[in-house]
Amino acid sequence: MRMLDASAIIVSSVAAQTIDFAHFVNPFIGSEGAIPGYAYGGGDVFVGATVPFGMVKLGLDTYEEPINQSALNGGYTPQGYVTGISLMHESGTGGGPKYGFPAEMPLTSIDDDVNLLDNRTYWQTRVGEDVASVGYFRTHLGSGIKVELSASRHAGLHHYTFPAGSEKNVLVDFSHYLPHPTRSWDTQFYTGGEIETHPNSSTYTGHTSVAGGWSLGSPVTVYVCGEFDQPPNEAQAFKGRNTFPTSRHFRTFDNGTIPRPTFTGSSAKSGPMNDRVGAVFTWSNATVIKSRVGISFMSVEKACAYKNSELSSWSVDKTAQTARDEWNRDVFSKIRVDTSEAANKTRLALLYSSLYFMHLIPSERVGENPLWKSDEPYWDDFYTMWDLFRNQVSLWHLIQPTYYESMIRALIDMFRNEGYLPDGRSGNYNGLVQGGSNADNVLADAYVKGLRGGINWTDGYAAVKKNADVLPFFDQNPVDPQGSLKEGRSALDDWIPLGYVSADRNTRAVSKTVEYSLNDFAVSQIAAGEAPGDSDLYFRKSGGWQLSWDIRATSRNFTGFVMPRYANGTFHETYNITNCGDCNWSDESYEGTAFEYSFVIPHDVERVIELMGGAHHFEQRLDYVFQPNTSGVDLGVNGLGITTINNVANEPDFGTPYLYNYLNKQWKSVERSRQLANDFYFNTSSGIPGNSDAGALNCWLIWQMLGIYPIVTTPVYLLESPWFSDVNITVNDNHTLRIRAEGLDDGDGEQGYYVQGVRINDQEWNKNWFEHEDAGGIMKEGGEILFRLGSEQKVWETGDVPPSPGHQVVDVGGSGI
Ligand SMILES: *[C@@H]1O[C@H](CO)[C@@H](O)[C@H](O)[C@H]1NC(C)=O
Ligand SMILES: *[C@@H]1O[C@H](CO)[C@@H](O)[C@H](O)[C@H]1NC(C)=O
Ligand SMILES: *[C@@H]1O[C@H](CO)[C@@H](O)[C@H](O)[C@H]1NC(C)=O
Ligand SMILES: *[C@@H]1O[C@H](CO)[C@@H](O)[C@H](O)[C@H]1NC(C)=O
Ligand SMILES: *[C@@H]1O[C@H](CO)[C@@H](O)[C@H](O)[C@H]1NC(C)=O
Ligand SMILES: *[C@@H]1O[C@H](CO)[C@@H](O)[C@H](O)[C@H]1NC(C)=O
Ligand SMILES: *[C@@H]1O[C@H](CO)[C@@H](O)[C@H](O)[C@H]1NC(C)=O
Ligand SMILES: *[C@@H]1O[C@H](CO)[C@@H](O)[C@H](O)[C@H]1NC(C)=O
Ligand SMILES: *[C@@H]1O[C@H](CO)[C@@H](O)[C@H](O)[C@H]1NC(C)=O
Ligand SMILES: *[C@@H]1O[C@H](CO)[C@@H](O)[C@H](O)[C@H]1NC(C)=O
Ligand SMILES: *[C@@H]1O[C@H](CO)[C@@H](O)[C@H](O)[C@H]1NC(C)=O
Ligand SMILES: *[C@@H]1O[C@H](CO)[C@@H](O)[C@H](O)[C@H]1NC(C)=O
């Protein structure tokens, strides 16, 4: 168990007038997996100090053994060796780690047993419990050094308290990064750097460049400006040969023994030799050494300016309080529930921690785009749209309209300057595309809900249209011999002529077909406003999934599934509908079986119901995917402990528990989804079922707790059942959406959360859904949704089922269905 730190920071008198929601946040949720003490299968979350969407996420980098039970993606592991303390991290991501640089490491010894070029000679265990709260982190290293961290948007503050009588050194390691020890093809690698210490040596400047990682990106160069609060007695820059074995395309001495550093005076430069560089600083008298470090993608000068302007104080408490104030103001106070003594503290922890984790990435990098000049904002670390589009963007739309508009402008500017919207992007580099071009869905969701502001929708439409029309350059990715993983839709060579993605000419045919269908629906929705003449074309293509519907495919007594179909029109009849194998890049379906993907057609649920044989059969099949011990596949980290076909821990199935709304049996959606939330989400270090995926899982839980669920690319929200009797949500900057639940009682009896009736803005509501602009524009202007809850499993909705705005009938296999 890790501890929350509620006491380390005294709430200032100014902030005391508002509620300190931050102290409900448990920053360790997701830091541990199912094997106690290990990160494997956990949330892969960042644990450390940061502000909302901060460029700097300051935290530990660790190496946890055995490495097969670890995951270094967020830097933090529960009990791994500390290899450094670095300023940039992702949060919640699977795949090859990204970032973990630039780094410092405090050392009590740099004698002959320590090789500054070999982290294994100085890495540290930790003693006692780590402590974290919003904006603050503390650990005790085995060497006796206490480390405290806080951060501002572009700078980090480190306090190192050395044990009395010890040596006091700080290593600045510019060749440090988070490696991917279990897989080489998408590991990062160091490509060069430079470091210089300055008169009296209390400052250092320079840069480090690291390439690769999950996006398989080109080198990211980060400029660094560090300062210690007192001049060291000694400072020495050093360099050494680069022997990291995976430094492909750059100069390394593969498998060479790790050399000793060569000390080079006040500066060290890697030059064309790609040498590793760093510096070590030594003090003889002080006990506490403070360091503040600014970073920039643009220049050392800018890094220094951030350090000076954002961290004008050396106080870790003040810096943490400033971060915490920002989190309270810009994030937590957007969703206000009762926080009095009577409130359920577990729910407060789940709600505010979830809000925290969904605001860590992407990273806001306005003014930090090294690639092109533009007046548009810049963001990075969309990791990935495949995760974010499901429902997270829809919550940002409501509670972060300014940030969200800025993100969308940045995305469109990437298209303008690089040619494609990203599906994943980190380190200023597009990649990897898991299925469709899901930025289309993101843009469409914003568009249909009326987000305009400073967004140039002419270009926004051009961007999604290009995804739909232009086959991207083939990037020779080692894991997919058939198509680009960098950006765009690699299977347009099938999709355009055939209307589906074939299983013989392309990988991931099932999941790509399903995703491209929604993508083209998304394009049609933006076209409707921006280029009405195009809308029909993309609308028609959005029915492509029906061409992959095999009416004869049977599994577990259910008939009719999306199946892998060959270019010649025949189906892969022996394909295993409940088992997608590795379910990976080169398989026929990605991270989900044909059984699951057959439900993932949010734009035309009506047609899915028809193809599954009508409402009764649809309901039976839906019931079946929630039965225990039905899963035919081991999804490993992506399906931890889940034995149902439905895998609520992974994005494709996020919406499936809510599909009962389309049968006007909303009570079953409420029951299933709440059950899943109760079974898999906890206020503990392992309290999230697998990678948090940039906060996508956390956000799923927030919608669940609010009692609504968005149908992305459409203005529809499904009505479910809230977990709080009163919630005030600030939408559209300064309007209040109030969600109330009368009769909520779901304590020990697990009852009293079924909906008996709903009123929206004092109007009795007979449908289990509403639209963004309904009831006088409730999601823009604010208003009130009142749920009347009780213990009866009641069919209260008498109105129309939720719409299927992409509805069309494509003849399926000449069957007349
Ligand atoms: C990791 O490997 C060890 C053997 O070296 C094995 O005992 C353990 O079960 C493995 N853990 C996982 C999660 O595979
Ligand atoms: C630590 O050293 C090992 C062995 O040289 C290397 O593989 C790894 O990338 C280094 N860095 C970290 C942060 O673990
Ligand atoms: C270096 O330190 C000395 C003594 O503290 C001080 O007098 C001098 O101004 C410093 N030089 C620079 C360039 O900061
Ligand atoms: C480095 O060592 C590994 C493991 O011993 C071996 O598989 C690999 O071929 C070696 N690479 C080179 C370039 O010698
Ligand atoms: C330690 O020594 C440095 C350099 O000699 C000096 O600037 C600093 O003030 C001293 N600190 C303390 C705590 O004595
Ligand atoms: C929500 O806002 C209303 C109106 O201002 C207020 O009466 C109520 O106490 C608020 N509820 C919460 C939980 O903040
Ligand atoms: C949108 O951007 C394009 C250039 O990319 C420009 O020609 C057009 O005028 C812009 N539209 C608006 C409304 O600003
Ligand atoms: C399928 O139906 C048959 C006949 O009703 C039944 O015996 C069998 O158990 C069913 N299989 C499954 C997986 O439900
Ligand atoms: C269709 O293509 C598949 C995959 O290449 C092949 O196995 C099958 O025999 C072909 N069927 C016909 C009728 O051509
Ligand atoms: C499909 O995979 C499941 C799970 O591995 C297995 O039990 C089943 O026998 C397979 N079905 C077919 C038709 O191969
Ligand atoms: C609400 O916010 C918008 C956008 O920030 C601003 O233009 C408007 O003046 C605000 N209205 C009020 C009443 O504060
Ligand atoms: C508080 O909420 C948690 C999570 O929903 C729930 O498990 C627990 O039963 C609730 N406690 C009470 C006393 O209602």
Tab-separated table of C-alpha atoms and ligand atoms in Angstrom, residues 35 40 66-70, ligand 1:
chain	number	residue	atom	x	y	z
A	35	ILE	CA	0.836	-9.341	-8.899
A	40	TYR	CA	2.834	-5.620	-14.867
A	66	PRO	CA	11.998	-9.564	-12.860
A	67	ILE	CA	11.450	-7.381	-15.867
A	68	ASN	CA	8.695	-9.632	-17.238
A	69	GLN	CA	6.572	-8.512	-14.281
A	70	SER	CA	7.250	-4.888	-14.848
B	1	LIG	C1	8.367	-13.916	-15.048
B	1	LIG	O1	9.363	-14.907	-15.188
B	1	LIG	C2	9.506	-15.733	-14.049
B	1	LIG	C3	10.625	-16.697	-14.325
B	1	LIG	O2	11.773	-15.998	-14.620
B	1	LIG	C4	8.213	-16.488	-13.777
B	1	LIG	O3	8.328	-17.212	-12.582
B	1	LIG	C5	7.067	-15.495	-13.655
B	1	LIG	O4	5.856	-16.189	-13.554
B	1	LIG	C6	7.018	-14.583	-14.861
B	1	LIG	N1	5.987	-13.588	-14.645
B	1	LIG	C7	5.061	-13.301	-15.558
B	1	LIG	C8	4.095	-12.251	-15.210
B	1	LIG	O5	5.035	-13.849	-16.630
